[in-house]
PDB file of C-alpha atoms and ligand atoms in Angstrom:
ATOM      1  CA  UNK S  27      24.168  45.092  -2.329  1.00  0.00           C
ATOM      2  CA  UNK S  28      21.444  43.339  -4.308  1.00  0.00           C
ATOM      3  CA  UNK S  29      18.245  43.439  -2.276  1.00  0.00           C
ATOM      4  CA  UNK S  30      16.055  41.508  -4.719  1.00  0.00           C
ATOM      5  CA  UNK S  31      16.816  38.013  -3.360  1.00  0.00           C
ATOM      6  CA  UNK S  32      15.647  39.288   0.027  1.00  0.00           C
ATOM      7  CA  UNK S  33      12.520  40.961  -1.325  1.00  0.00           C
ATOM      8  CA  UNK S  34      11.276  38.289  -3.727  1.00  0.00           C
ATOM      9  CA  UNK S  35       9.815  34.887  -2.749  1.00  0.00           C
ATOM     10  CA  UNK S  36      11.574  33.000  -5.523  1.00  0.00           C
ATOM     11  CA  UNK S  37      14.693  31.209  -4.381  1.00  0.00           C
ATOM     12  CA  UNK S  38      16.761  29.917  -7.289  1.00  0.00           C
ATOM     13  CA  UNK S  39      13.883  28.949  -9.569  1.00  0.00           C
ATOM     14  CA  UNK S  40      13.596  32.383 -11.250  1.00  0.00           C
ATOM     15  CA  UNK S  41      15.887  34.960 -12.819  1.00  0.00           C
ATOM     16  CA  UNK S  42      15.030  38.668 -12.650  1.00  0.00           C
ATOM     17  CA  UNK S  43      14.650  39.962 -16.226  1.00  0.00           C
ATOM     18  CA  UNK S  44      13.422  43.455 -15.539  1.00  0.00           C
ATOM     19  CA  UNK S  45      12.120  45.849 -12.961  1.00  0.00           C
ATOM     20  CA  UNK S  46       9.920  48.823 -13.796  1.00  0.00           C
ATOM     21  CA  UNK S  47       8.738  51.389 -11.258  1.00  0.00           C
ATOM     22  CA  UNK S  48       5.544  53.259 -12.075  1.00  0.00           C
ATOM     23  CA  UNK S  49       5.890  56.156  -9.652  1.00  0.00           C
ATOM     24  CA  UNK S  50       2.519  57.675 -10.574  1.00  0.00           C
ATOM     25  CA  UNK S  51       0.718  54.419  -9.783  1.00  0.00           C
ATOM     26  CA  UNK S  52       2.962  53.620  -6.779  1.00  0.00           C
ATOM     27  CA  UNK S  53       3.648  50.272  -8.388  1.00  0.00           C
ATOM     28  CA  UNK S  54       6.655  48.143  -9.230  1.00  0.00           C
ATOM     29  CA  UNK S  55       6.550  45.411 -11.872  1.00  0.00           C
ATOM     30  CA  UNK S  56       9.186  42.691 -11.601  1.00  0.00           C
ATOM     31  CA  UNK S  57       9.591  40.459 -14.667  1.00  0.00           C
ATOM     32  CA  UNK S  58      10.873  37.001 -13.861  1.00  0.00           C
ATOM     33  CA  UNK S  59      11.843  34.028 -15.996  1.00  0.00           C
ATOM     34  CA  UNK S  60      11.398  30.502 -14.670  1.00  0.00           C
ATOM     35  CA  UNK S  61      14.784  28.798 -15.088  1.00  0.00           C
ATOM     36  CA  UNK S  62      14.513  25.352 -13.487  1.00  0.00           C
ATOM     37  CA  UNK S  63      15.807  22.816 -16.029  1.00  0.00           C
ATOM     38  CA  UNK S  64      13.005  20.373 -15.330  1.00  0.00           C
ATOM     39  CA  UNK S  65       9.629  20.259 -13.679  1.00  0.00           C
ATOM     40  CA  UNK S  66       7.693  17.327 -12.151  1.00  0.00           C
ATOM     41  CA  UNK S  67       4.467  16.369 -13.875  1.00  0.00           C
ATOM     42  CA  UNK S  68       1.582  17.018 -11.438  1.00  0.00           C
ATOM     43  CA  UNK S  69      -0.035  13.691 -12.402  1.00  0.00           C
ATOM     44  CA  UNK S  70       2.797  11.134 -12.487  1.00  0.00           C
ATOM     45  CA  UNK S  71       5.582  13.190 -10.799  1.00  0.00           C
ATOM     46  CA  UNK S  72       8.102  12.217 -13.477  1.00  0.00           C
ATOM     47  CA  UNK S  73      10.510  15.067 -14.259  1.00  0.00           C
ATOM     48  CA  UNK S  74       9.787  16.690 -17.604  1.00  0.00           C
ATOM     49  CA  UNK S  75      12.407  18.625 -19.583  1.00  0.00           C
ATOM     50  CA  UNK S  76      10.783  19.023 -22.987  1.00  0.00           C
ATOM     51  CA  UNK S  77       9.184  22.450 -23.184  1.00  0.00           C
ATOM     52  CA  UNK S  78       5.917  23.012 -25.037  1.00  0.00           C
ATOM     53  CA  UNK S  79       5.412  26.792 -24.737  1.00  0.00           C
ATOM     54  CA  UNK S  80       5.709  29.904 -22.554  1.00  0.00           C
ATOM     55  CA  UNK S  81       3.154  32.296 -21.196  1.00  0.00           C
ATOM     56  CA  UNK S  82       2.990  35.292 -18.884  1.00  0.00           C
ATOM     57  CA  UNK S  83       1.292  35.152 -15.549  1.00  0.00           C
ATOM     58  CA  UNK S  84       0.809  38.184 -13.301  1.00  0.00           C
ATOM     59  CA  UNK S  85       0.418  37.911  -9.535  1.00  0.00           C
ATOM     60  CA  UNK S  86       0.443  40.449  -6.736  1.00  0.00           C
ATOM     61  CA  UNK S  87       3.044  40.058  -3.992  1.00  0.00           C
ATOM     62  CA  UNK S  88       3.587  41.750  -0.636  1.00  0.00           C
ATOM     63  CA  UNK S  89       4.156  45.505  -1.038  1.00  0.00           C
ATOM     64  CA  UNK S  90       7.595  47.095  -0.827  1.00  0.00           C
ATOM     65  CA  UNK S  91       6.889  49.973   1.555  1.00  0.00           C
ATOM     66  CA  UNK S  92       4.356  52.143  -0.370  1.00  0.00           C
ATOM     67  CA  UNK S  93       4.862  50.315  -3.675  1.00  0.00           C
ATOM     68  CA  UNK S  94       2.374  47.713  -4.869  1.00  0.00           C
ATOM     69  CA  UNK S  95       4.328  44.761  -6.279  1.00  0.00           C
ATOM     70  CA  UNK S  96       3.267  42.871  -9.408  1.00  0.00           C
ATOM     71  CA  UNK S  97       5.291  39.833 -10.386  1.00  0.00           C
ATOM     72  CA  UNK S  98       5.132  39.074 -14.102  1.00  0.00           C
ATOM     73  CA  UNK S  99       6.141  35.429 -14.220  1.00  0.00           C
ATOM     74  CA  UNK S 100       7.320  33.979 -17.506  1.00  0.00           C
ATOM     75  CA  UNK S 101       6.332  30.364 -16.915  1.00  0.00           C
ATOM     76  CA  UNK S 102       6.363  27.309 -19.132  1.00  0.00           C
ATOM     77  CA  UNK S 103       4.318  24.383 -20.233  1.00  0.00           C
ATOM     78  CA  UNK S 104       6.031  21.016 -20.546  1.00  0.00           C
ATOM     79  CA  UNK S 105       5.331  17.760 -22.318  1.00  0.00           C
ATOM     80  CA  UNK S 106       4.992  14.756 -20.016  1.00  0.00           C
ATOM     81  CA  UNK S 107       6.931  11.998 -21.809  1.00  0.00           C
ATOM     82  CA  UNK S 108       5.748   9.213 -19.524  1.00  0.00           C
ATOM     83  CA  UNK S 109       3.675   7.013 -21.891  1.00  0.00           C
ATOM     84  CA  UNK S 110       1.634   5.700 -18.934  1.00  0.00           C
ATOM     85  CA  UNK S 111       0.605   9.192 -17.814  1.00  0.00           C
ATOM     86  CA  UNK S 112      -2.809  10.502 -18.935  1.00  0.00           C
ATOM     87  CA  UNK S 113      -1.460  14.076 -18.990  1.00  0.00           C
ATOM     88  CA  UNK S 114       0.419  15.028 -22.144  1.00  0.00           C
ATOM     89  CA  UNK S 115       1.039  18.742 -21.469  1.00  0.00           C
ATOM     90  CA  UNK S 116       1.101  20.525 -18.139  1.00  0.00           C
ATOM     91  CA  UNK S 117       1.793  23.973 -16.781  1.00  0.00           C
ATOM     92  CA  UNK S 118       4.817  24.472 -14.576  1.00  0.00           C
ATOM     93  CA  UNK S 119       3.860  24.537 -10.883  1.00  0.00           C
ATOM     94  CA  UNK S 120       5.395  27.094  -8.541  1.00  0.00           C
ATOM     95  CA  UNK S 121       4.529  25.545  -5.179  1.00  0.00           C
ATOM     96  CA  UNK S 122       6.689  27.875  -3.082  1.00  0.00           C
ATOM     97  CA  UNK S 123       5.450  31.047  -4.789  1.00  0.00           C
ATOM     98  CA  UNK S 124       1.829  30.840  -5.919  1.00  0.00           C
ATOM     99  CA  UNK S 125      -1.034  28.347  -6.064  1.00  0.00           C
ATOM    100  CA  UNK S 126      -2.299  27.268  -9.506  1.00  0.00           C
ATOM    101  CA  UNK S 127      -4.590  29.956 -10.978  1.00  0.00           C
ATOM    102  CA  UNK S 128      -4.138  32.258  -7.947  1.00  0.00           C
ATOM    103  CA  UNK S 129      -3.791  36.011  -8.461  1.00  0.00           C
ATOM    104  CA  UNK S 130      -1.637  36.610  -5.371  1.00  0.00           C
ATOM    105  CA  UNK S 131       1.492  34.970  -3.973  1.00  0.00           C
ATOM    106  CA  UNK S 132       1.242  32.460  -1.169  1.00  0.00           C
ATOM    107  CA  UNK S 133       2.874  34.842   1.290  1.00  0.00           C
ATOM    108  CA  UNK S 134       0.443  37.669   0.462  1.00  0.00           C
ATOM    109  CA  UNK S 135      -2.509  35.255   0.747  1.00  0.00           C
ATOM    110  CA  UNK S 136      -1.117  34.086   4.091  1.00  0.00           C
ATOM    111  CA  UNK S 137      -0.936  37.651   5.441  1.00  0.00           C
ATOM    112  CA  UNK S 138      -4.448  38.422   4.231  1.00  0.00           C
ATOM    113  CA  UNK S 139      -5.714  35.221   5.802  1.00  0.00           C
ATOM    114  CA  UNK S 140      -4.134  36.160   9.141  1.00  0.00           C
ATOM    115  CA  UNK S 141      -5.800  39.590   8.900  1.00  0.00           C
ATOM    116  CA  UNK S 142      -9.162  37.981   8.162  1.00  0.00           C
ATOM    117  CA  UNK S 143      -8.872  35.662  11.134  1.00  0.00           C
ATOM    118  CA  UNK S 144      -7.792  38.460  13.473  1.00  0.00           C
ATOM    119  CA  UNK S 145     -10.071  41.276  12.320  1.00  0.00           C
ATOM    120  CA  UNK S 146     -13.054  39.695  10.592  1.00  0.00           C
ATOM    121  CA  UNK S 147     -14.539  40.457   7.173  1.00  0.00           C
ATOM    122  CA  UNK S 148     -14.940  44.206   6.631  1.00  0.00           C
ATOM    123  CA  UNK S 149     -12.021  45.506   8.770  1.00  0.00           C
ATOM    124  CA  UNK S 150      -9.652  42.924   7.264  1.00  0.00           C
ATOM    125  CA  UNK S 151     -10.820  43.821   3.742  1.00  0.00           C
ATOM    126  CA  UNK S 152      -9.983  47.483   4.436  1.00  0.00           C
ATOM    127  CA  UNK S 153      -6.490  46.616   5.734  1.00  0.00           C
ATOM    128  CA  UNK S 154      -5.909  44.056   2.959  1.00  0.00           C
ATOM    129  CA  UNK S 155      -6.723  46.667   0.359  1.00  0.00           C
ATOM    130  CA  UNK S 156      -3.556  48.422   1.543  1.00  0.00           C
ATOM    131  CA  UNK S 157      -1.617  45.256   0.726  1.00  0.00           C
ATOM    132  CA  UNK S 158      -2.922  44.531  -2.771  1.00  0.00           C
ATOM    133  CA  UNK S 159      -5.326  47.385  -3.583  1.00  0.00           C
ATOM    134  CA  UNK S 160      -7.775  44.897  -4.958  1.00  0.00           C
ATOM    135  CA  UNK S 161      -8.801  42.487  -2.241  1.00  0.00           C
ATOM    136  CA  UNK S 162     -12.441  42.566  -1.426  1.00  0.00           C
ATOM    137  CA  UNK S 163     -14.251  40.778   1.338  1.00  0.00           C
ATOM    138  CA  UNK S 164     -15.217  37.786  -0.753  1.00  0.00           C
ATOM    139  CA  UNK S 165     -11.715  36.612  -1.736  1.00  0.00           C
ATOM    140  CA  UNK S 166     -10.676  36.932   1.909  1.00  0.00           C
ATOM    141  CA  UNK S 167     -13.665  34.896   3.021  1.00  0.00           C
ATOM    142  CA  UNK S 168     -12.747  32.255   0.445  1.00  0.00           C
ATOM    143  CA  UNK S 169      -9.284  32.069   2.020  1.00  0.00           C
ATOM    144  CA  UNK S 170     -10.874  31.551   5.443  1.00  0.00           C
ATOM    145  CA  UNK S 171     -13.342  28.977   4.111  1.00  0.00           C
ATOM    146  CA  UNK S 172     -10.483  26.931   2.635  1.00  0.00           C
ATOM    147  CA  UNK S 173      -8.989  26.395   6.094  1.00  0.00           C
ATOM    148  CA  UNK S 174      -9.419  22.832   7.364  1.00  0.00           C
ATOM    149  CA  UNK S 175     -11.911  22.507  10.184  1.00  0.00           C
ATOM    150  CA  UNK S 176     -10.457  21.401  13.527  1.00  0.00           C
ATOM    151  CA  UNK S 177     -11.224  17.843  14.585  1.00  0.00           C
ATOM    152  CA  UNK S 178     -13.932  17.813  17.259  1.00  0.00           C
ATOM    153  CA  UNK S 179     -12.703  16.621  20.622  1.00  0.00           C
ATOM    154  CA  UNK S 180     -14.437  13.610  22.141  1.00  0.00           C
ATOM    155  CA  UNK S 181     -16.124  14.515  25.435  1.00  0.00           C
ATOM    156  CA  UNK S 182     -14.492  12.968  28.493  1.00  0.00           C
ATOM    157  CA  UNK S 183     -17.683  12.736  30.538  1.00  0.00           C
ATOM    158  CA  UNK S 184     -21.165  12.492  29.102  1.00  0.00           C
ATOM    159  CA  UNK S 185     -23.867  13.811  31.452  1.00  0.00           C
ATOM    160  CA  UNK S 186     -27.583  13.249  31.331  1.00  0.00           C
ATOM    161  CA  UNK S 187     -28.127  16.660  29.712  1.00  0.00           C
ATOM    162  CA  UNK S 188     -25.964  15.550  26.762  1.00  0.00           C
ATOM    163  CA  UNK S 189     -28.521  12.833  25.960  1.00  0.00           C
ATOM    164  CA  UNK S 190     -31.457  15.225  25.960  1.00  0.00           C
TER     165      UNK S 190
HETATM  166 ZN1   ZN F 230       2.874  12.764 -16.283  1.00  0.00          ZN
END
């Protein structure tokens, strides 16, 4: 039975190219190729198929038991062929896996955010270090600070003290 589809957050948009276990470092590196035939331009949303180049991107994912998981993503840059679009070249977006320029997957960031909200700064940083061995308090606080603020509720009754 192939466990990888259950362990990886990738759906059908990637193909597993390699898997290396570094037992000494308690780390697994999964190499993945992006395989979607086209990608929407982030500016005009027109599907682009003409590839410009490749590059490697490394992100940390949720651990597999005691193994730290690094995903090495072989992602692409595309030409936007829409003449009305100001963007000529763009990097493939992976909206279900990782935010642009992020160093950790969305699901790892989500778990670390939940830890930060439940435990606070220093305790959550200690627990999060178990998840990615690199999270410090500041990245976790940035995750918390990115949360939208709740809308304030309008008071039902305004007393005299509220005017003071
Ligand atoms: Zn475009």
